[in-house]
Coordinates of C-alpha atoms and ligand atoms in Angstrom, one line a residue:
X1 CA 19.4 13.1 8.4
X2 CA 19.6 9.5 10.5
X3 CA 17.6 6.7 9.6
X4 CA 14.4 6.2 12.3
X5 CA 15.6 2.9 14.2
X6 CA 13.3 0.6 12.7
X7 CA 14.5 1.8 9.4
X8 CA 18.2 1.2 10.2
X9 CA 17.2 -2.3 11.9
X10 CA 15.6 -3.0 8.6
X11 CA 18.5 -1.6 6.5
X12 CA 20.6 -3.8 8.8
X13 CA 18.5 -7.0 8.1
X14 CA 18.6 -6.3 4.1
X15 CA 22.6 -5.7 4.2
X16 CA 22.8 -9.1 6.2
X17 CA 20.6 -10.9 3.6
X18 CA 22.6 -9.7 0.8
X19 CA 25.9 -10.7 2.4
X20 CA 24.2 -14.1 3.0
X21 CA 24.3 -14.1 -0.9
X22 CA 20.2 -14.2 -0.7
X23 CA 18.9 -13.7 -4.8
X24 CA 15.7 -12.1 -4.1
X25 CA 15.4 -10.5 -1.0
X26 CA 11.6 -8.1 -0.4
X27 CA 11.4 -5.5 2.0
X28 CA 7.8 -4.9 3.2
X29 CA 6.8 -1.3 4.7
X30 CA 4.0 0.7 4.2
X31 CA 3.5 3.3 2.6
X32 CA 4.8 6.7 4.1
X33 CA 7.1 4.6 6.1
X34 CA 10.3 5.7 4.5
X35 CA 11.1 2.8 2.4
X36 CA 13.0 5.3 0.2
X37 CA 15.3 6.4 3.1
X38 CA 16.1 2.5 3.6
X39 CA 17.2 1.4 0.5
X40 CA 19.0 4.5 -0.7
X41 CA 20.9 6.1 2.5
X42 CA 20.5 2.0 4.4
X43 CA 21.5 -0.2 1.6
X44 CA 22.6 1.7 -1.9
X45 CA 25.1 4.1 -0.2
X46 CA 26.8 0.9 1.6
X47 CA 27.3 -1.4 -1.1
X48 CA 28.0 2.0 -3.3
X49 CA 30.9 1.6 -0.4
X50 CA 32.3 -1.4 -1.7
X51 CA 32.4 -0.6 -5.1
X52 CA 29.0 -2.8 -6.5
X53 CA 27.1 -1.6 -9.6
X54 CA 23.6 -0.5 -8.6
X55 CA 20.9 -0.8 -11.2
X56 CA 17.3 1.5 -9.5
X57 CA 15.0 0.4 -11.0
X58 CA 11.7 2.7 -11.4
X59 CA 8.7 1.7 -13.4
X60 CA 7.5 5.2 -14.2
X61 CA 9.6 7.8 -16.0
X62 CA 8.0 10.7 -13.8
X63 CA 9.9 9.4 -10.9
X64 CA 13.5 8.7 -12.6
X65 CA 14.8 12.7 -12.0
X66 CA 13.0 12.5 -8.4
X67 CA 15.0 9.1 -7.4
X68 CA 18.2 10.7 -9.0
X69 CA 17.5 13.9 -6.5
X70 CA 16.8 11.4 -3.6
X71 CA 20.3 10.0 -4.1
X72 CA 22.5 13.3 -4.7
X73 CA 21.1 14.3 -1.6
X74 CA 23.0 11.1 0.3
X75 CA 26.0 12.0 -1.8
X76 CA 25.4 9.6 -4.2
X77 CA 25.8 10.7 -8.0
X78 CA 23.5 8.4 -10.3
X79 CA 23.2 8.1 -13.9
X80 CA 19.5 7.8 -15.6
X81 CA 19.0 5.4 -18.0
X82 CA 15.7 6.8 -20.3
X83 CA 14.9 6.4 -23.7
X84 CA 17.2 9.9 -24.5
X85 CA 20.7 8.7 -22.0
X86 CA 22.5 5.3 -22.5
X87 CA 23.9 4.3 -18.8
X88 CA 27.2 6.9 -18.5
X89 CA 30.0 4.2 -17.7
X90 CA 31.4 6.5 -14.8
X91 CA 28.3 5.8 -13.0
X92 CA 28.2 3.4 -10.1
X93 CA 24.8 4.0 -9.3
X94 CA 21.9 4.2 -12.9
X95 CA 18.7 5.1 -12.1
X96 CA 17.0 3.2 -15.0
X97 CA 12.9 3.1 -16.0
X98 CA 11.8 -0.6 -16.9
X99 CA 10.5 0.1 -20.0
X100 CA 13.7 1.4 -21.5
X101 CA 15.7 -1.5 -20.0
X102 CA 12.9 -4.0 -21.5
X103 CA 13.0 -2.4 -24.9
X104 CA 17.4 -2.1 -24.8
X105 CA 18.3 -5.4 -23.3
X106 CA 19.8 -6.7 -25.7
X107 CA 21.9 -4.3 -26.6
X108 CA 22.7 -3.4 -22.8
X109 CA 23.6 -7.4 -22.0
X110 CA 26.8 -6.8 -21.5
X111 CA 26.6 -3.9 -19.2
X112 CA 23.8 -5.5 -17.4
X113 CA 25.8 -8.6 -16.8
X114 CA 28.1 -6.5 -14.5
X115 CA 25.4 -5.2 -12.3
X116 CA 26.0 -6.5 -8.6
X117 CA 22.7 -5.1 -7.2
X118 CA 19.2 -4.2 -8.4
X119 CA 16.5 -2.7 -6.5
X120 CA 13.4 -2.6 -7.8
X121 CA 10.8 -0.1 -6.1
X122 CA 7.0 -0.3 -5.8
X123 CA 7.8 -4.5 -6.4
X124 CA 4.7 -5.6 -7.0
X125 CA 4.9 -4.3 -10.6
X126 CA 7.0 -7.4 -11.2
X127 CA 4.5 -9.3 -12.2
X128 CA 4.0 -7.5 -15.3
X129 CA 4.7 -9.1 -18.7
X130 CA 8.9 -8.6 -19.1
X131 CA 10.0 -8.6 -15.7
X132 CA 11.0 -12.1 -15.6
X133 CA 13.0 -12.2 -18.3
X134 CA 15.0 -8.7 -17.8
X135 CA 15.8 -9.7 -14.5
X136 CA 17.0 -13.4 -15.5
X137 CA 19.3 -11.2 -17.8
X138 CA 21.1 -9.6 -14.4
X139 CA 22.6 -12.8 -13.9
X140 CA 25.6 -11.6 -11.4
X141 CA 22.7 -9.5 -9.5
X142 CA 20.7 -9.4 -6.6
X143 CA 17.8 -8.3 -5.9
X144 CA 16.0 -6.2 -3.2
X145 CA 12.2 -5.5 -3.7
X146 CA 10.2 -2.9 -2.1
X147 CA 6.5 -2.6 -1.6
X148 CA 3.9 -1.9 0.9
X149 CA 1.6 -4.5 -0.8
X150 CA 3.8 -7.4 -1.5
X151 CA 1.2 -9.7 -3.4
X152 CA -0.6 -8.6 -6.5
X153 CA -3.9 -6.7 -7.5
X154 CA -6.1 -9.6 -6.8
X155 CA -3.8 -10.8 -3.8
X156 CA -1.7 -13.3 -5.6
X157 CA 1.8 -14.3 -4.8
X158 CA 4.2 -12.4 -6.7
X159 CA 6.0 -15.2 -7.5
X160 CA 9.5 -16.7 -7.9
X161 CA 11.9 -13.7 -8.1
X162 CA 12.0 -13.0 -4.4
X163 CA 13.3 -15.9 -1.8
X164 CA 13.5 -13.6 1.7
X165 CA 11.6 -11.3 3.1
X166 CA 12.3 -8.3 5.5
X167 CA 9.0 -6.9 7.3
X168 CA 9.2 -3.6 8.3
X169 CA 7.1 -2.2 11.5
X170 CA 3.2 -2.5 10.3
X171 CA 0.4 0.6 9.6
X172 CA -0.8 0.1 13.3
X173 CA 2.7 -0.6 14.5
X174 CA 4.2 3.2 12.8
X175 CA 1.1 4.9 14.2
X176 CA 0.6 7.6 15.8
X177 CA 4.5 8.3 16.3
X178 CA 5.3 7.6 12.2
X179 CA 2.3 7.7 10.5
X180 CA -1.0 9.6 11.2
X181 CA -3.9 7.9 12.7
X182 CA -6.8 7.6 10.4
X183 CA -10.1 9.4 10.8
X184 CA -12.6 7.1 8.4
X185 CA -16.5 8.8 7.7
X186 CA -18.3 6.9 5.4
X187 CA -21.6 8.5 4.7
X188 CA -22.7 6.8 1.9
X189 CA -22.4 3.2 0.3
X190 CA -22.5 2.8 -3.9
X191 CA -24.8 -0.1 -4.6
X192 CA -22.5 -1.7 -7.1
X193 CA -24.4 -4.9 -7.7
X194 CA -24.6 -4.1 -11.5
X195 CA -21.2 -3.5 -11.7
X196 CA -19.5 -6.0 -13.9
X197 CA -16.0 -7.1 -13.2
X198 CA -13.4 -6.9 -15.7
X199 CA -9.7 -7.9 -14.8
X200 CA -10.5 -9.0 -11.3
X201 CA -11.7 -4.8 -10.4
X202 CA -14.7 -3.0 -11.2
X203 CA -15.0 -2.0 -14.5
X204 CA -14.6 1.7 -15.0
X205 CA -17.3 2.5 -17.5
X206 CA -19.9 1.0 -15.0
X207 CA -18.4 2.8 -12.2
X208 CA -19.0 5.6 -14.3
X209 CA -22.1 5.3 -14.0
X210 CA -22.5 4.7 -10.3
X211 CA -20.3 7.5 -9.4
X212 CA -19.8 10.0 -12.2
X213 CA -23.2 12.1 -11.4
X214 CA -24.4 15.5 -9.0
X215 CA -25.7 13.3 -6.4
X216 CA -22.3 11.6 -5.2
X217 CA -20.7 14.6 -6.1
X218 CA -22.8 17.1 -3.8
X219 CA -22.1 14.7 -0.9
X220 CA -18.4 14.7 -1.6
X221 CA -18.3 18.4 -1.5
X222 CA -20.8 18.6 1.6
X223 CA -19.0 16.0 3.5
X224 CA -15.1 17.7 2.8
X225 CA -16.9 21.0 3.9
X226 CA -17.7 19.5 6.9
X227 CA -15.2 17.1 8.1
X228 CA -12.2 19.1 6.8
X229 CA -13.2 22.7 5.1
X230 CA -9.9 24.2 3.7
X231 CA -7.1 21.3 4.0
X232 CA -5.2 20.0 1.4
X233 CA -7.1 16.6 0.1
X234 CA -6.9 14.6 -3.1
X235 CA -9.9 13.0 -4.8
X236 CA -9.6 9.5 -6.1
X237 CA -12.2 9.2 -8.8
X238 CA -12.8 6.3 -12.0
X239 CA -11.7 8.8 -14.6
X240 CA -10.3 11.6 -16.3
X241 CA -14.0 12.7 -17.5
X242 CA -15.1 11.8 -13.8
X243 CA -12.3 13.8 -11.8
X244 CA -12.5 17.2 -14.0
X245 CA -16.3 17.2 -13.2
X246 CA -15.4 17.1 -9.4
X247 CA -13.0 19.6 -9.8
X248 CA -15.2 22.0 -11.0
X249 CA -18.0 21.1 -8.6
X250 CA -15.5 21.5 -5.8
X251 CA -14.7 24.9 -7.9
X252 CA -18.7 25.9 -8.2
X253 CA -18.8 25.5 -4.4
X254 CA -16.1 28.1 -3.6
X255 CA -13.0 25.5 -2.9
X256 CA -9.5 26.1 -4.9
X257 CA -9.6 22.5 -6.7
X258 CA -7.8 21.2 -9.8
X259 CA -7.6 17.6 -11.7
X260 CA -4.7 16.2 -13.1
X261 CA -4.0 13.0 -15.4
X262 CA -1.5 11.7 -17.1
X263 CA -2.6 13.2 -20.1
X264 CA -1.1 16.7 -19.0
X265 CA 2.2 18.0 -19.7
X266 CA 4.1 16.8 -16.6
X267 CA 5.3 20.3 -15.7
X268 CA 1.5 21.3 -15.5
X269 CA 1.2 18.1 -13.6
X270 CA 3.7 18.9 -11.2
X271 CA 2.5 22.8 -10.7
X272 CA -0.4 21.4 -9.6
X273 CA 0.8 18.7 -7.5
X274 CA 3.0 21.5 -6.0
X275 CA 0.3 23.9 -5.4
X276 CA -1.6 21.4 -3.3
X277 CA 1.6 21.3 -1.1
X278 CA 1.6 24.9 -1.3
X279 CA -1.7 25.8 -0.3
X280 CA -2.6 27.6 -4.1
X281 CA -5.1 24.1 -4.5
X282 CA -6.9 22.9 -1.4
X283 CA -8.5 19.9 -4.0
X284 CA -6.7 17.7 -6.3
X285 CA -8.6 15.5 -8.1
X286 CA -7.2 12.5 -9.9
X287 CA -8.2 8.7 -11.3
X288 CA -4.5 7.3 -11.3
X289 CA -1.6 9.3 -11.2
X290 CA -1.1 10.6 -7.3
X291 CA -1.5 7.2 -6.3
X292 CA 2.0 6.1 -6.2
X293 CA 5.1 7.4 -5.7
X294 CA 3.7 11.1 -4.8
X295 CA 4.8 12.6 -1.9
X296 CA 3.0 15.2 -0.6
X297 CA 3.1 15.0 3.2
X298 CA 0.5 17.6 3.9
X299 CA -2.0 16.5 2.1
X300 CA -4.4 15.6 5.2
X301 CA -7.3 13.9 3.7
X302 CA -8.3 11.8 1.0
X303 CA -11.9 11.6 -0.7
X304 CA -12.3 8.0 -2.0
X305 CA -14.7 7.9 -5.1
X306 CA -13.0 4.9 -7.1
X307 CA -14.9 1.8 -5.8
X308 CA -11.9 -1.0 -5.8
X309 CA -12.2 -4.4 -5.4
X310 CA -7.7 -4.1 -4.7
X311 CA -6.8 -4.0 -1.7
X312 CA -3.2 -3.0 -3.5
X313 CA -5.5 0.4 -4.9
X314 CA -7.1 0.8 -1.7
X315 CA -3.9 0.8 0.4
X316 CA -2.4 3.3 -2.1
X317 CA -4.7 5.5 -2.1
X318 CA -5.0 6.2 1.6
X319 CA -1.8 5.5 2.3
X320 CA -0.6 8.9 0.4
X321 CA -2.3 11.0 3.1
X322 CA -0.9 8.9 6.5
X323 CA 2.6 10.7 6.2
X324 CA 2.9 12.7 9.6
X325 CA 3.7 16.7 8.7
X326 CA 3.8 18.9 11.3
X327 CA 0.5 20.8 12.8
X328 CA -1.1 17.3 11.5
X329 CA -2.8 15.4 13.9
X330 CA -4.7 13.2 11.6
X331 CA -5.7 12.0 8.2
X332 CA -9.3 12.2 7.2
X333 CA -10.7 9.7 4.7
X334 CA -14.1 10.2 3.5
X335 CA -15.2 7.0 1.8
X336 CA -17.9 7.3 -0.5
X337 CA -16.8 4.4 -2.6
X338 CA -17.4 1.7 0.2
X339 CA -14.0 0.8 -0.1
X340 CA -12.9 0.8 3.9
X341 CA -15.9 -1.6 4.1
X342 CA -14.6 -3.9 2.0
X343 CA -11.1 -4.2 2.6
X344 CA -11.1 -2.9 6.4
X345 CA -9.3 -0.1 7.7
X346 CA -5.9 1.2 6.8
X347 CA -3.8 -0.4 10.4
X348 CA -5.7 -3.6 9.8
X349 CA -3.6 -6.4 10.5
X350 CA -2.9 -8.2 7.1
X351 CA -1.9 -11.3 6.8
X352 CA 0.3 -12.4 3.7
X353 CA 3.3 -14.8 2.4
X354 CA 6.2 -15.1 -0.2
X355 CA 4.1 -18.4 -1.4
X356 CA 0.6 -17.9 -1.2
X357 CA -0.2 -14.1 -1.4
X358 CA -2.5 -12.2 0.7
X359 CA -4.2 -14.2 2.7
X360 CA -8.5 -13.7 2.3
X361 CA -9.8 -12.2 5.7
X362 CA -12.5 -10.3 6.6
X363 CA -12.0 -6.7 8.0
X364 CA -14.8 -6.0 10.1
X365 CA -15.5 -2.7 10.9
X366 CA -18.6 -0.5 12.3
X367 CA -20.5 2.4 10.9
X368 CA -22.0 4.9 13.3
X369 CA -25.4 5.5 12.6
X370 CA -25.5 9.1 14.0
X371 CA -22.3 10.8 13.1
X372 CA -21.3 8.2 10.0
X373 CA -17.8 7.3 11.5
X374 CA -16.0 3.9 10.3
X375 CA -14.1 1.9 13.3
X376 CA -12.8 -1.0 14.7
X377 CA -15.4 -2.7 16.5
X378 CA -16.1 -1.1 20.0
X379 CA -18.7 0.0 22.7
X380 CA -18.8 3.2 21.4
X381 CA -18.6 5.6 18.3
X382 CA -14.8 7.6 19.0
X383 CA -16.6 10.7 17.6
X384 CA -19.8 10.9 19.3
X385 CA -20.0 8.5 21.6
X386 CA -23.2 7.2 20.3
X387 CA -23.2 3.1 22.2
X388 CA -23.6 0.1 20.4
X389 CA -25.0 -2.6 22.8
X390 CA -24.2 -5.7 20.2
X391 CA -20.9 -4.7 18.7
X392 CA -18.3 -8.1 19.3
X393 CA -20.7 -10.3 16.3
X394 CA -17.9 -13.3 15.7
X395 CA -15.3 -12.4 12.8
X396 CA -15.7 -14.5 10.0
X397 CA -13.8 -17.4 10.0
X398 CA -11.4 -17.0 7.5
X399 CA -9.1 -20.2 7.7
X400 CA -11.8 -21.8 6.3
X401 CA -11.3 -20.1 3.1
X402 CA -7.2 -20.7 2.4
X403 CA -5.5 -22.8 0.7
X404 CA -3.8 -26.3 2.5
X405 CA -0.4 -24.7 0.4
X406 CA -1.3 -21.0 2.0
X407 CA -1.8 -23.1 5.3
X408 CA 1.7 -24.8 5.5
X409 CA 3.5 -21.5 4.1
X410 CA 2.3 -19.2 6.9
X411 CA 3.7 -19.4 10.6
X412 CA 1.8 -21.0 12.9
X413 CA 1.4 -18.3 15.4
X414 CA -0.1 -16.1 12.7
X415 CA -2.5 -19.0 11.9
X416 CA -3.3 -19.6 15.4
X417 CA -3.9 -15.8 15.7
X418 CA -7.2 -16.2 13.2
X419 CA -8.3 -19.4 14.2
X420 CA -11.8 -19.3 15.3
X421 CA -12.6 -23.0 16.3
X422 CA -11.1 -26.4 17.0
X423 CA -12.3 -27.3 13.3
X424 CA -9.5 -24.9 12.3
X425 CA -7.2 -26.0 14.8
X426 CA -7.4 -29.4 13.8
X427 CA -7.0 -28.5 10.4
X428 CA -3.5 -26.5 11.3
X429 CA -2.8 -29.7 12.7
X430 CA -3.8 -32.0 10.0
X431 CA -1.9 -29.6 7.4
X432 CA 1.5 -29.1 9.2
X433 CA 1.9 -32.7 10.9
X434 CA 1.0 -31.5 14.9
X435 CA 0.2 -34.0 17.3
X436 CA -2.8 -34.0 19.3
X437 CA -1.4 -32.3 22.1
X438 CA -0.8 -29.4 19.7
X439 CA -4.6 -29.2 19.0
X440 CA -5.2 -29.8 23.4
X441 CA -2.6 -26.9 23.8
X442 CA -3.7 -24.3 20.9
X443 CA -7.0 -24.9 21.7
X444 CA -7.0 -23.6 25.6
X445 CA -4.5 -20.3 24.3
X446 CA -7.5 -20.0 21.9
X447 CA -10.0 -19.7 24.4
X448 CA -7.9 -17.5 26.9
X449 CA -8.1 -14.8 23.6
X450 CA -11.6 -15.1 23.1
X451 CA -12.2 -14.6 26.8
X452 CA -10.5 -11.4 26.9
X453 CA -11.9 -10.2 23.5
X454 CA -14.9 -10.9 25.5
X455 CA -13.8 -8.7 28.4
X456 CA -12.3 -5.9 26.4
Ligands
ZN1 ZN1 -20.9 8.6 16.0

């Protein structure tokens, strides 16, 4: 199978970087996207050309065999490095979980020393206690990052190991021809006022109590029977205890649903993951484990139950059920956690940097009061055309909120993008050395934008 063209523009962009000599190089693509397809048949299978020593590097053991499958089916024959296989010196290519190379280091310097290339998938793990140093320990590597949420849970940078970045096409960018456009009903808000934060997220056992009871439950089941009755969805809920008692609600009301966590033997895991591809489940419900590296393509809708206050969660979460499969024509999302409220919805336009992070912004969207769809702001509800006279309030003005450091790192056509006023303007200015002209310049392009919002 060929590489998409933005994928082989991107694979292009990461060889380039490498044979610039670049350390740290991230590639940025959302989930669904393909970012698999990049680095393995785009980047690994090239430099496998020239004879370099690729170290994969996974954090979870689940998905050692499935990366080793990815690659033999390229032609690529890799080794796995787990806590039962030492890395077979024949190899070119070891597929190797983090915490075995974390606990074997030192015993492993030596063959880690002649390591050309390491890629590190889902990135943004890197932050994590251990990385630093195991990484510092490929000295004669370098490194290529991928993640669709390049900045960490609470939106911090993820720090020094990366010095380049290559952005792939956006959510809104990939959609509809790449990804499926997202249908958002949100019939409910949690009040979560009482919740008490604990790590920078909700803390579960309070969440428990929002959401682990018959009344969210009932709607959960009433709203998949009415939005999609039948199609394969997963459940994100706060808990073991939580997603069994959906399961067997969605069971109680006639649906074929199941829970798995990572408590289960992972063959039982895996059945069940499998049956939702293959029609046996119609509901899988879950609190952590299909959220990454699951690939299920036609799983059309996702039920959101795990309030989050990560946008990192939240994009994982609904990004599992964007992949386009045929017969597909959209992904439902019924969010009964408030989450597309909070962080916007899944082709918002997020702005982030290597330095400072995700940038703060606020996502506005609209609820319809009639039919309970989520959108972009607009005259009218896309499902029912209910009207809203007063929809274009003024976004928040978010430049307010960042950083002078988060100022100077970001590009000043993305600034100018979310400026709102001249104050901001003139603080651009003030922060990146721009001449009053600059301000007399951005100023009138500024209100030429908000004229044709205006006239949208
Ligand atoms: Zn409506």
């Amino acid at each position: 199978m060929k590489l998409r063209p933005y994928q082989q523009k991107n694979a292009d962009e990461i060889l380039a970087c490498l044979a610039r000599d670049v350390r740290g190089t991230l590639y940025v693509l959302p989930t669904a996207g393909g970012k698999t397809a990049v680095v393995v048949r785009g980047v690994i299978r090239e430099v496998v050309n020239l004879g370099w020593p690729v170290i994969f590097l996974v954090h979870r053991r689940e998905l050692l065999h499935q990366s080793v499958r990815t690659l033999a089916r390229v032609g690529i024959k890799a080794s796995v490095v787990d806590p039962d296989h030492d890395p077979d010196p024949l190899a070119l290519v070891h597929v190797c979980s983090i915490d075995t190379l974390k606990a074997r280091k030192k015993r492993l310097a030596g063959w880690l020393r002649t390591i050309r290339l390491v890629v590190i998938d889902e990135a943004h793990h890197t932050v994590a206690p251990g990385w630093q140093a195991l990484l510092e320990m490929l000295i004669n590597a370098q490194r290529v990052g991928v993640s669709a949420t390049p900045f960490r849970g609470d939106g911090k940078p993820l720090g020094a190991l990366f010095d380049e970045v290559v952005r792939g096409p956006t959510v809104a960018e990939l959609t509809p021809k790449w990804l499926c456009p997202a249908e958002i009903w949100a019939p409910w808000t949690p009040d979560l006022t009482s919740v008490t934060i604990s790590r920078g997220d909700y803390a579960a056992s309070d969440l428990e109590r929002v959401m682990n009871n018959d009344t969210v439950t009932r709607l959960a089941v009433n709203q998949y029977a009415a939005r999609m009755p039948g199609e394969p969805a997963i459940a994100f809920c706060v808990s073991v205890d939580h997603a069994r008692y959906v399961a067997t609600q969605f069971s109680a009301a006639g649906w074929q649903a199941v829970s798995v966590d990572g408590n289960m033997d992972p063959d039982a895991r895996d059945a069940a993951i499998q049956g939702l591809a293959s029609g046996r489940y119609q509901v899988l419900t879950s609190c952590e484990i299909v959220s990454e590296g699951t690939d299920v393509p036609v799983v059309a809708g996702a039920i959101l139950l795990r309030p989050t206050k990560s946008v990192l969660k939240y994009m994982q979460q609904v990004g599992r059920v964007l992949r386009i499969c045929h017969g597909k024509t959209r992904a439902c999302i019924i969010d009964i956690a408030g989450n597309v409220e909070l962080h916007g919805l899944p082709e918002a336009d997020r702005v982030w940097t290597l330095e400072s992070g995700l940038v703060p912004q606020v996502h506005r969207t609209i609820r319809c009061p009639k039919c309970h769809r989520r959108f972009a702001p607009g005259p009218f509800c896309p499902s029912c055309r209910h009207e809203f006279r007063y929809w274009d309030r003024p976004a928040v003005p978010m430049l307010t909120t960042m950083a002078d450091s988060a100022i100077r790192a970001m590009p000043t056509a993305d600034l100018e993008r979310i400026a709102v006023s001249v104050i901001d303007l003139n603080r651009i200015a003030r922060v990146k050395g721009f001449n009053p002209g600059w301000v007399r310049h951005a100023t009138e392009r500024m209100r030429d934008r908000q004229n044709e919002r205006r006239r949208a």
